[in-house]
Coordinates of C-alpha atoms in Angstrom, one line a residue:
M139 CA 112.3 126.9 117.6
S140 CA 116.0 128.0 117.5
G141 CA 116.8 126.1 114.4
A142 CA 120.3 125.5 115.6
P143 CA 122.0 122.7 117.6
D144 CA 122.7 123.1 121.2
D145 CA 126.2 123.7 122.5
R146 CA 127.0 120.1 123.1
S147 CA 126.4 119.2 119.4
A148 CA 127.7 122.4 117.8
F149 CA 130.6 120.3 116.5
H150 CA 130.4 116.6 115.9
S151 CA 133.1 114.0 115.7
I152 CA 132.9 110.2 115.6
P153 CA 134.6 108.2 118.5
A154 CA 137.6 106.3 117.4
D155 CA 136.1 102.8 117.8
G156 CA 132.9 103.9 115.9
L157 CA 135.1 105.5 113.1
H158 CA 137.1 102.3 113.0
G159 CA 133.9 100.3 112.4
L160 CA 132.6 102.6 109.7
L161 CA 136.0 102.6 107.9
H162 CA 135.8 98.7 107.8
G163 CA 132.3 98.9 106.3
D164 CA 130.6 98.1 109.7
G165 CA 129.1 100.5 112.2
D166 CA 127.1 99.4 115.3
G167 CA 124.0 101.0 116.8
A168 CA 126.0 103.4 118.9
V169 CA 127.9 105.0 115.9
I170 CA 124.5 105.3 114.1
D171 CA 123.3 107.3 117.0
E172 CA 126.3 109.5 116.6
L173 CA 125.6 110.0 112.9
L174 CA 122.0 110.7 113.7
G175 CA 123.1 113.5 116.1
A176 CA 125.2 115.0 113.5
E177 CA 122.5 114.8 110.9
R178 CA 120.1 116.4 113.3
S179 CA 122.4 119.4 113.7
R180 CA 122.9 119.7 110.1
R181 CA 119.1 119.4 109.4
L182 CA 118.3 122.2 111.9
L183 CA 121.0 124.4 110.4
L184 CA 119.7 123.9 106.9
L185 CA 116.1 124.5 108.1
R186 CA 117.1 127.9 109.7
A187 CA 119.0 129.0 106.7
L188 CA 116.1 128.0 104.5
Y189 CA 113.6 129.9 106.7
D190 CA 115.7 133.0 106.8
R191 CA 116.0 133.1 102.9
S192 CA 112.4 132.1 102.4
I193 CA 111.1 134.9 104.6
R194 CA 112.9 137.4 102.4
V195 CA 111.5 135.9 99.2
A196 CA 108.0 135.9 100.7
S197 CA 108.4 139.5 101.8
D198 CA 109.5 140.5 98.3
S199 CA 106.6 138.6 96.6
G200 CA 103.3 140.3 96.0
D201 CA 101.5 137.0 96.1
F202 CA 102.6 134.4 98.7
P203 CA 99.5 132.5 99.9
V204 CA 101.3 130.6 102.7
S205 CA 102.5 132.3 105.9
L206 CA 106.0 131.0 106.6
R207 CA 106.2 133.0 109.8
E208 CA 103.0 131.4 111.2
A209 CA 104.4 128.0 110.2
W210 CA 107.6 128.6 112.0
E211 CA 105.8 129.8 115.1
S212 CA 103.6 126.7 115.1
L213 CA 106.7 124.5 114.9
E214 CA 108.1 126.4 117.9
R215 CA 104.9 125.8 120.0
A216 CA 104.8 122.1 118.9
Q217 CA 108.5 121.7 119.9
A218 CA 107.8 123.2 123.3
E219 CA 104.9 120.8 123.9
A220 CA 106.2 117.7 122.2
P221 CA 109.9 117.9 121.1
G222 CA 110.0 114.2 120.2
I223 CA 107.2 114.6 117.7
V224 CA 108.9 117.6 116.0
E225 CA 112.1 115.6 115.9
E226 CA 110.3 112.8 114.1
V227 CA 108.8 115.2 111.5
L228 CA 111.9 117.2 110.8
M229 CA 114.2 114.2 110.7
A230 CA 112.0 112.3 108.3
P231 CA 113.9 111.5 105.0
G232 CA 111.4 113.5 103.0
S233 CA 112.1 116.6 105.2
G234 CA 115.7 116.4 104.3
T235 CA 115.0 116.0 100.6
W236 CA 112.7 119.0 100.7
A237 CA 115.1 121.3 102.6
S238 CA 117.9 120.5 100.2
A239 CA 115.7 121.0 97.0
A240 CA 114.2 124.3 98.4
L241 CA 117.6 125.7 99.2
R242 CA 118.9 124.8 95.7
R243 CA 115.9 126.6 94.2
L244 CA 116.7 129.7 96.2
R245 CA 120.3 129.6 95.1
G246 CA 119.3 129.2 91.5
T247 CA 121.0 125.7 91.1
L248 CA 117.7 123.8 90.7
R249 CA 115.0 124.6 88.2
S250 CA 111.3 123.5 88.7
D251 CA 107.9 124.2 87.3
I252 CA 106.4 124.1 90.7
P253 CA 105.5 127.6 92.1
I254 CA 108.2 128.8 94.5
W255 CA 105.5 129.4 97.1
A256 CA 104.5 125.8 97.0
T257 CA 108.0 124.6 97.4
L258 CA 108.8 127.0 100.3
G259 CA 105.3 126.5 101.7
H260 CA 106.0 122.9 102.5
L261 CA 107.3 124.2 105.8
A262 CA 103.6 124.8 106.7
S263 CA 102.8 121.2 105.9
L264 CA 105.5 120.0 108.3
A265 CA 104.3 122.5 110.9
A266 CA 100.7 121.3 110.5
A267 CA 101.8 117.6 110.8
A268 CA 103.8 118.3 113.9
S269 CA 101.1 120.4 115.5
A270 CA 98.4 117.8 114.7
A271 CA 100.5 115.0 116.2
A272 CA 101.3 117.1 119.3
R273 CA 97.5 117.8 119.6
I274 CA 97.9 121.5 120.0
E275 CA 95.5 124.1 118.6
F276 CA 96.6 125.7 115.3
T277 CA 95.4 127.0 112.0
L278 CA 97.6 127.1 108.9
R279 CA 97.3 127.3 105.2
V280 CA 99.3 124.7 103.4
P281 CA 100.0 123.8 99.7
A282 CA 97.6 121.4 97.9
F283 CA 98.4 119.7 94.7
E284 CA 95.4 118.5 92.6
G285 CA 93.4 118.3 95.8
T286 CA 96.0 116.3 97.8
V287 CA 97.1 117.7 101.1
S288 CA 100.0 116.1 102.8
L289 CA 100.7 115.9 106.5
P290 CA 104.1 114.1 106.4
G291 CA 104.2 111.2 108.9
L292 CA 100.5 111.2 109.4
G293 CA 99.0 110.7 106.0
C294 CA 97.3 112.8 103.3
A295 CA 93.8 114.1 102.6
V296 CA 92.4 113.8 99.1
L297 CA 89.7 116.3 98.1
P298 CA 88.1 116.8 94.7
A299 CA 90.8 118.3 92.4
R300 CA 90.2 121.7 90.9
E301 CA 93.7 123.0 89.9
D302 CA 97.2 122.0 90.0
W303 CA 98.4 124.1 92.9
T304 CA 96.3 125.9 95.5
T305 CA 96.1 126.1 99.3
A306 CA 94.1 124.3 101.9
R307 CA 93.2 125.3 105.4
V308 CA 94.3 122.9 108.1
A309 CA 92.9 123.6 111.6
G310 CA 93.4 121.3 114.6
D311 CA 93.1 120.8 118.2
R312 CA 93.4 118.0 120.8
W313 CA 90.5 116.1 119.2
G314 CA 91.5 116.1 115.5
V315 CA 92.0 118.2 112.4
R316 CA 89.8 119.7 109.7
I317 CA 91.3 120.0 106.3
T318 CA 89.3 122.4 104.0
C319 CA 89.9 123.2 100.3
G320 CA 87.3 125.1 98.5
G321 CA 83.9 123.9 99.6
D322 CA 85.2 120.4 100.6
E323 CA 86.4 119.1 103.9
V324 CA 88.1 116.1 105.4
V325 CA 87.8 115.5 109.2
V326 CA 90.4 113.1 110.8
G327 CA 91.7 112.3 114.2
P328 CA 92.5 111.8 116.9
D329 CA 93.4 108.3 115.6
W330 CA 95.6 109.1 112.7
E331 CA 96.2 105.5 111.7
R332 CA 92.5 104.9 111.1
Q333 CA 91.2 105.4 107.5
A334 CA 88.4 108.0 107.2
P335 CA 86.5 109.4 104.2
G336 CA 89.1 111.3 102.1
W337 CA 92.0 110.4 104.6
R338 CA 94.8 108.0 103.7
P339 CA 96.8 107.2 106.8
T340 CA 100.6 106.6 106.8
R341 CA 101.3 102.9 107.3
R342 CA 104.2 101.4 109.2
L343 CA 106.2 98.1 108.9
T344 CA 107.7 96.2 111.8
L345 CA 111.3 95.0 112.0
G346 CA 111.7 92.0 114.2
Q347 CA 109.7 90.9 117.2
D348 CA 109.2 91.4 120.9
E349 CA 111.2 94.1 122.7
A350 CA 113.8 94.2 120.0
A351 CA 111.3 95.1 117.3
G352 CA 111.6 98.3 115.4
S353 CA 109.4 100.0 112.8
V354 CA 109.7 101.9 109.6
T355 CA 107.3 104.1 107.6
L356 CA 105.9 102.6 104.5
E357 CA 106.1 106.0 102.8
E358 CA 103.3 106.3 100.2
H359 CA 102.3 110.0 100.7
D360 CA 105.2 112.4 101.5
P361 CA 105.6 114.4 98.3
Y362 CA 109.4 114.5 98.9
R363 CA 109.8 110.8 99.6
T364 CA 111.6 110.2 96.3
F365 CA 114.8 111.8 95.5
F366 CA 114.0 113.2 92.0
G367 CA 111.5 115.9 92.9
P368 CA 108.0 116.2 94.3
T369 CA 105.9 113.1 93.6
A370 CA 102.1 112.6 93.9
P371 CA 101.0 110.0 96.4
R372 CA 101.1 106.3 95.4
V373 CA 98.8 104.4 97.7
L374 CA 99.3 100.7 97.7
P375 CA 96.6 98.1 97.6
D376 CA 96.3 96.4 101.0
S377 CA 97.5 93.2 99.4
E378 CA 100.8 94.9 98.3
A379 CA 101.2 96.5 101.7
R380 CA 100.9 93.1 103.2
S381 CA 103.5 91.7 100.7
W382 CA 105.9 94.4 101.8
Q383 CA 105.5 93.4 105.5
S384 CA 105.9 89.7 104.6
S385 CA 109.1 90.3 102.5
L386 CA 110.5 92.6 105.2
T387 CA 109.9 90.0 107.8
E388 CA 111.7 87.4 105.7
A389 CA 114.5 89.7 104.9
W390 CA 114.9 90.6 108.6
N391 CA 115.1 87.0 109.6
V392 CA 117.8 86.4 106.9
L393 CA 119.8 89.3 108.4
L394 CA 119.4 88.0 111.9
R395 CA 120.7 84.7 110.8
D396 CA 123.5 85.8 108.5
T397 CA 124.7 89.2 109.7
P398 CA 123.2 89.8 113.2
A399 CA 125.8 92.5 114.0
Q400 CA 124.3 94.7 111.2
T401 CA 120.7 94.5 112.5
D402 CA 121.0 96.8 115.4
A403 CA 122.4 99.6 113.3
I404 CA 119.8 99.2 110.6
R405 CA 117.0 99.1 113.2
R406 CA 118.2 102.4 114.7
G407 CA 118.9 104.1 111.3
L408 CA 116.3 103.0 108.9
R409 CA 113.4 105.3 109.0
S410 CA 111.3 104.7 105.8
I411 CA 110.9 102.5 102.8
T412 CA 109.2 104.2 99.8
P413 CA 107.7 101.4 97.5
M414 CA 108.6 101.8 93.9
P415 CA 107.1 100.1 90.9
K416 CA 108.2 96.5 90.6
G417 CA 111.0 95.9 88.1
E418 CA 112.0 92.8 86.1
R419 CA 113.5 89.8 87.9
F420 CA 117.1 90.2 89.0
R421 CA 117.0 93.9 88.4
P422 CA 115.4 95.3 91.5
Y423 CA 115.3 99.1 91.9
S424 CA 116.6 100.8 95.0
S425 CA 118.1 104.2 95.8
S426 CA 118.9 106.5 98.7
S427 CA 120.2 110.0 99.3
A428 CA 122.7 111.6 101.6
E429 CA 120.1 114.4 102.1
A430 CA 117.5 111.9 103.3
F431 CA 119.1 110.0 106.1
G432 CA 117.4 106.7 106.8
G433 CA 115.2 106.7 103.7
I434 CA 115.3 104.0 101.0
N435 CA 113.3 103.8 97.8
A436 CA 112.9 100.2 96.6
S437 CA 110.8 97.9 94.4
L438 CA 109.1 94.9 95.9
P439 CA 111.6 92.1 95.6
D440 CA 111.0 88.6 94.3
E441 CA 112.4 87.0 97.5
G442 CA 113.2 88.2 101.0
C443 CA 116.9 87.4 100.5
E444 CA 117.0 89.9 97.7
L445 CA 115.5 92.5 100.0
A446 CA 118.0 91.6 102.7
A447 CA 120.8 92.5 100.2
T448 CA 119.0 95.6 99.2
L449 CA 118.7 96.8 102.9
V450 CA 122.4 96.2 103.3
H451 CA 123.3 97.9 100.1
E452 CA 121.3 101.1 100.8
F453 CA 122.2 101.3 104.4
Q454 CA 125.8 101.3 103.4
H455 CA 125.0 104.4 101.3
V456 CA 123.2 105.9 104.3
K457 CA 126.2 105.5 106.6
L458 CA 128.7 106.8 104.2
G459 CA 126.6 109.7 103.3
A460 CA 126.3 110.7 106.9
L461 CA 130.0 110.3 107.4
T462 CA 130.9 112.6 104.6
H463 CA 128.8 115.3 106.2
V464 CA 131.0 115.0 109.3
A465 CA 134.4 114.7 107.5
P466 CA 134.9 114.7 103.6
L467 CA 136.5 111.8 101.9
V468 CA 137.2 113.6 98.7
R469 CA 138.5 117.1 98.1
R470 CA 136.7 119.2 95.4
A471 CA 138.4 119.1 92.1
E472 CA 139.1 122.9 92.2
E473 CA 141.1 122.3 95.4
T474 CA 143.7 120.2 93.6
Q475 CA 145.6 120.2 90.4
E476 CA 143.9 117.0 89.3
P477 CA 141.1 117.5 86.7
S478 CA 137.8 116.1 87.5
E479 CA 137.6 112.6 85.9
L480 CA 135.2 109.8 85.4
F481 CA 135.6 106.1 86.1
H482 CA 134.3 102.7 85.2
A483 CA 132.1 101.3 88.0
P484 CA 131.1 97.7 87.4
W485 CA 127.6 98.3 88.8
R486 CA 126.7 101.3 86.6
D487 CA 126.0 101.9 82.9
D488 CA 127.4 105.4 83.0
P489 CA 130.9 106.7 83.8
R490 CA 131.0 107.9 87.5
P491 CA 132.8 110.6 89.3
L492 CA 135.2 109.8 92.2
E493 CA 132.6 110.6 94.8
G494 CA 130.1 108.2 93.2
V495 CA 132.7 105.4 92.8
L496 CA 133.5 105.6 96.5
Q497 CA 129.8 105.3 97.4
G498 CA 129.4 102.3 95.1
I499 CA 132.5 100.6 96.6
Y500 CA 131.2 101.0 100.1
A501 CA 127.8 99.8 99.2
F502 CA 128.9 96.7 97.2
F503 CA 131.5 95.9 99.8
G504 CA 128.6 95.4 102.2
V505 CA 126.7 93.4 99.6
T506 CA 129.7 91.2 99.1
R507 CA 130.1 90.6 102.8
F508 CA 126.4 89.7 103.0
W509 CA 126.6 87.1 100.1
R510 CA 129.8 85.7 101.5
V511 CA 127.9 84.5 104.6
N512 CA 124.6 83.9 103.0
R513 CA 125.9 81.4 100.4
R514 CA 126.9 79.1 103.3
A515 CA 123.4 79.2 104.8
A516 CA 121.4 79.1 101.6
D517 CA 119.5 76.0 100.6
V518 CA 120.7 73.8 97.7
A519 CA 118.5 75.5 95.2
H520 CA 119.7 79.0 96.0
A521 CA 123.3 78.3 96.8
P522 CA 124.6 78.7 93.2
L523 CA 123.1 82.2 92.9
A524 CA 124.5 83.2 96.3
H525 CA 128.0 82.0 95.3
F526 CA 127.6 83.9 91.9
E527 CA 126.7 87.1 93.8
F528 CA 129.7 86.7 96.1
A529 CA 132.1 86.1 93.4
L530 CA 130.7 88.9 91.1
W531 CA 130.8 91.6 93.7
R532 CA 134.1 90.5 95.3
E533 CA 135.9 91.0 92.1
A534 CA 133.9 94.1 91.1
V535 CA 134.9 95.8 94.4
W536 CA 138.5 94.6 94.4
S537 CA 139.1 95.9 90.8
T538 CA 137.5 99.2 91.5
L539 CA 139.4 99.7 94.7
G540 CA 142.5 99.2 92.7
S541 CA 141.6 101.9 90.2
V542 CA 141.0 104.7 92.7
R543 CA 143.0 103.9 95.8
G544 CA 145.8 106.3 95.2
H545 CA 143.8 109.1 93.7
E546 CA 145.1 112.6 94.5
R547 CA 141.7 114.0 95.5
L548 CA 141.3 111.5 98.3
T549 CA 141.5 113.1 101.8
P550 CA 143.5 111.2 104.5
L551 CA 140.3 109.9 105.7
G552 CA 139.3 108.8 102.3
R553 CA 142.6 107.0 101.8
R554 CA 142.1 105.3 105.2
L555 CA 138.7 104.1 104.1
L556 CA 139.8 102.6 100.9
E557 CA 142.9 100.9 102.5
S558 CA 140.6 99.4 105.2
L559 CA 138.2 98.0 102.6
L560 CA 141.1 96.8 100.4
H561 CA 142.6 94.9 103.3
S562 CA 139.3 93.2 104.1
C563 CA 138.5 92.4 100.5
A564 CA 142.0 91.0 100.0
G565 CA 141.1 88.4 102.7
W566 CA 138.2 87.2 100.6
L567 CA 140.1 86.6 97.4
G568 CA 141.1 83.1 98.6
D569 CA 137.6 82.0 99.5
D570 CA 136.5 79.0 97.4
V571 CA 133.7 79.4 94.9
P572 CA 132.3 76.5 92.9
D573 CA 133.5 76.5 89.3
A574 CA 130.3 77.2 87.5
P575 CA 129.2 80.4 89.5
L576 CA 132.8 81.6 89.5
R577 CA 133.2 81.3 85.7
L578 CA 129.8 83.0 85.1
A579 CA 130.7 85.8 87.5
R580 CA 134.0 86.5 85.8
E581 CA 132.5 86.4 82.4
A582 CA 129.7 88.8 83.4
L583 CA 132.2 91.2 84.9
A584 CA 134.4 91.1 81.8
S585 CA 131.2 91.5 79.6
H586 CA 130.2 94.6 81.5
R587 CA 133.6 96.2 81.4
A588 CA 134.0 95.5 77.7
R589 CA 130.6 96.8 76.7
W590 CA 131.2 99.9 78.9
R591 CA 134.5 100.6 77.0
E592 CA 132.8 100.1 73.6
H593 CA 130.2 102.7 74.5
H594 CA 132.2 105.3 76.3
V595 CA 135.9 105.1 75.3
R596 CA 137.1 106.8 72.1
P597 CA 140.6 105.9 70.7
S598 CA 142.8 108.7 69.4
P599 CA 141.5 109.6 65.9
D600 CA 145.2 109.9 64.7
L601 CA 146.0 106.4 65.9
V602 CA 142.8 105.1 64.4
D603 CA 143.8 106.7 61.0
E604 CA 147.3 105.2 61.3
A605 CA 145.8 101.8 62.0
V606 CA 143.4 102.1 59.0
R607 CA 146.3 103.0 56.7
A608 CA 148.3 100.0 57.9
W609 CA 145.3 97.7 57.4
R610 CA 144.6 98.9 53.9
Q611 CA 148.3 98.5 53.0
G612 CA 148.6 95.0 54.4
D613 CA 151.1 96.1 57.0
A614 CA 151.3 94.9 60.7
C615 CA 149.1 96.9 63.1
P616 CA 151.0 99.8 64.6
P617 CA 151.4 100.1 68.3
L618 CA 148.2 101.1 70.1
A619 CA 148.0 103.0 73.4
H620 CA 145.3 103.2 76.0
T621 CA 146.6 106.6 77.1
A622 CA 145.6 108.0 73.8
S623 CA 142.0 107.3 74.3
S624 CA 139.5 109.7 75.8
L625 CA 136.2 109.1 77.7
V626 CA 133.1 110.4 75.9
P627 CA 130.0 109.4 77.9
D628 CA 127.4 107.7 75.7
G629 CA 123.9 108.6 76.9
D630 CA 122.5 105.6 75.0
A631 CA 124.4 103.1 77.1
C632 CA 122.0 100.9 79.1
F633 CA 121.5 97.4 80.4
L634 CA 125.2 96.6 80.3
D635 CA 124.5 94.0 83.0
T636 CA 122.7 91.7 80.6
A637 CA 125.3 88.9 81.0
A638 CA 124.9 88.9 84.8
V639 CA 121.1 89.0 84.6
L640 CA 121.1 86.0 82.2
A641 CA 123.6 84.2 84.4
R642 CA 121.3 84.5 87.3
H643 CA 118.4 83.0 85.3
R644 CA 120.7 80.2 84.2
L645 CA 121.8 79.4 87.8
T646 CA 118.3 79.5 89.3
D647 CA 116.5 77.7 86.5
P648 CA 119.0 75.9 84.2
V649 CA 116.4 74.5 81.8
G650 CA 113.7 77.1 82.2
S651 CA 111.7 79.2 79.8
W652 CA 114.2 82.0 80.0
R653 CA 116.3 80.1 77.3
D654 CA 113.8 81.1 74.7
P655 CA 114.3 84.8 73.8
S656 CA 111.0 84.9 71.9
A657 CA 109.3 84.1 75.2
T658 CA 111.4 86.0 77.7
G659 CA 113.3 88.6 75.6
D660 CA 110.9 91.4 76.8
R661 CA 111.5 90.4 80.4
V662 CA 115.3 90.7 80.1
R663 CA 115.6 94.3 78.8
G664 CA 118.6 94.9 76.7
A665 CA 119.1 91.2 75.8
D666 CA 119.1 90.2 72.1
P667 CA 119.2 86.7 70.5
I668 CA 123.1 86.6 70.7
D669 CA 123.0 87.4 74.4
F670 CA 120.8 84.3 74.9
L671 CA 123.1 82.1 72.8
L672 CA 126.0 83.2 74.9
A673 CA 124.1 82.7 78.1
R674 CA 123.2 79.2 77.0
G675 CA 126.9 78.5 76.3
E676 CA 126.3 78.2 72.5
R677 CA 129.4 80.2 71.6
S678 CA 129.8 78.8 68.0
A679 CA 126.3 79.8 67.1
A680 CA 126.8 83.3 68.6
L681 CA 130.1 83.6 66.7
R682 CA 128.4 82.8 63.4
E683 CA 125.7 85.4 64.0
L684 CA 128.1 88.1 65.2
A685 CA 130.5 87.6 62.3
D686 CA 127.7 87.9 59.8
Q687 CA 126.4 91.1 61.5
L688 CA 129.9 92.7 61.7
R689 CA 130.7 91.8 58.1
H690 CA 127.5 92.5 56.4
G691 CA 125.1 94.4 58.7
D692 CA 124.8 97.5 60.9
P693 CA 126.1 96.1 64.2
V694 CA 124.8 97.5 67.5
V695 CA 127.3 99.0 70.0
G696 CA 128.5 96.1 72.1
S697 CA 128.9 93.6 69.2
W698 CA 132.7 93.6 69.5
A699 CA 132.5 92.9 73.2
A700 CA 130.1 90.0 72.6
L701 CA 132.5 88.7 69.8
G702 CA 135.2 88.5 72.4
R703 CA 132.9 86.3 74.6
A704 CA 132.1 84.1 71.6
L705 CA 135.8 83.5 71.0
A706 CA 136.5 82.3 74.5
D707 CA 136.6 78.6 73.7
R708 CA 138.8 78.9 70.6
P709 CA 142.6 78.5 71.4
E710 CA 143.5 79.7 67.9
D711 CA 141.7 83.0 68.6
R712 CA 143.1 83.6 72.0
A713 CA 144.8 86.9 71.2
A714 CA 141.8 88.2 69.5
C715 CA 139.5 87.2 72.4
R716 CA 141.8 88.9 74.9
F717 CA 142.0 92.1 72.9
L718 CA 138.2 92.3 72.4
T719 CA 137.6 91.6 76.1
R720 CA 140.0 94.4 77.0
S721 CA 139.6 97.0 74.3
P722 CA 136.7 96.5 71.9
E723 CA 136.5 100.2 71.3
W724 CA 139.6 100.0 69.0
A725 CA 137.9 97.3 66.8
R726 CA 134.7 99.4 66.7
A727 CA 136.6 102.6 65.8
V728 CA 138.8 101.0 63.0
R729 CA 135.8 99.1 61.5
E730 CA 133.7 102.3 61.5
S731 CA 136.5 104.3 59.9
L732 CA 137.1 101.7 57.2
H733 CA 133.4 101.5 56.4
K734 CA 132.7 105.3 56.5
E735 CA 135.9 106.5 54.7
H736 CA 136.6 103.6 52.3
G737 CA 133.3 101.5 52.0
Q738 CA 135.1 98.5 53.5
R739 CA 133.6 96.0 55.9
P740 CA 136.6 93.9 57.1
D741 CA 136.4 90.3 58.2
P742 CA 135.8 90.8 62.0
L743 CA 137.9 87.8 63.0
A744 CA 140.8 88.9 60.8
L745 CA 140.5 92.5 62.2
A746 CA 140.4 91.3 65.8
A747 CA 143.4 89.0 65.3
W748 CA 145.4 91.8 63.6
L749 CA 144.6 94.3 66.4
G750 CA 145.3 91.5 69.0
A751 CA 148.7 90.8 67.5
A752 CA 149.7 94.5 68.0
A753 CA 148.5 94.4 71.6
S754 CA 150.5 91.3 72.4
R755 CA 153.7 92.9 71.2
P756 CA 155.9 94.9 73.8
G757 CA 154.9 98.5 73.5
P758 CA 152.7 101.3 75.1
F759 CA 149.5 99.3 74.9
G760 CA 148.1 98.1 78.3

């Protein structure tokens, strides 16, 4: 196996019409094939680089129980006999995750407790899987963890565990494979999909029907199927596997109905879904990686429509990750005079670098487009939620586009991308949304931004001291300036989307049990009784509770942002509400300084009004 692309694919570019589609958040099946070709070339180059480095490490090691040279030769023989099978093995998402992680270990940029021979020896597992599927004769030693031997794409053998890491002997021919570890053995084949003693076959899910049907792997076994390090197999009960197929069928039908132009691209590019533990309602888990083209990690959704949105979201990440491998969208910080900086992203609790913000914009642009159509097709019971999702993500994407569109680190292609998305999103701003979902979406977005600032933004200590002196002397608040603030990431920030989650409960079940925090508080993580009061629209009660906590108690971070929401219906507190919604970090900093340095706990409404008056005067604030 050469490990390098052929001459025709030595350099890749995207045709103009395909690039136009990608820059507008689209991309048909043809451009997905182009991206796949580029990813194949990149994957083979990475594999060759990894092999060359690994051979040197193995040669220098006195104890390397896996023969990388034999593994490579087995791959070459399999490629000669069945190139399509080797392509499937090497282009599996887990193979990309492994190659990237192994190279980073060799470069010293990734630390791991796993023996280096086991990491590099995964090459033998891939070779064994390819050789077995090609039905050629081979014998290889492969890594085994606690008795589990993985043959990616085929399944895994489970033998009695003796130690964390050891090797197993895998010998195969045209009739099957024998997997031996210690004195135990598993025999499997030639039907890999049939369960046998000690053998757990890889399952597949279908996309669509008839001649247009596709399939994806339900990835339960590949140790590199997740994106945060090797993971032991998680074999689903048959009932859960059936639920995945049912949800995927429902989601696919939704996509065929609402966004049929997207389905051909997803069918060609989606390769695997790794099931993750189910999360709470309205907080499904999903992730993808640029190193694992076509792979998605996701929790089982509550509804097929939710999975449809997840597929759109993660496949947007897949497309953009592959595009950045062909042409970068962002220059590295060291290439410019601009310092590396972090930004607010309305879909994350943590501050994000520019590269991450672009990924989020692209993903949620696709999500917005999905809900824009879906809300017109949804039934009466689900339409309010669909309207809410459209309004929420439309405004989130629009505001975030505005914050980064002119950044100095953007390449010309990156600027073209953002301008294209901005133009499309601008066309959606005039779309009507019913009053209730629109109001809840705007409030949820403002809540996330305010809570994020209260956690991560620190006003200038000098200006805080100046404000404290003015407060104590009974003077007007001095001018405040956003530019004097700094970003200090708070690792404790979490569940900043609580307002959005509770809004979803309210829209789907207006009089349901979610209204009682004692019954559902543990099912809405991060929500406290005040969050429930605000979600039920009981602002006066929330105001009383917050005022008492801020005056007499030890308020949690986010209390000032919540106070801004509680003041929304009080015309007399309009300036205080506006200030706390925009800049609650100032109220937090001044209050903490007054308490810590002078033992004072100011009246929160008076302090907010005082700060708000300064912000409303002409000056550097804003």
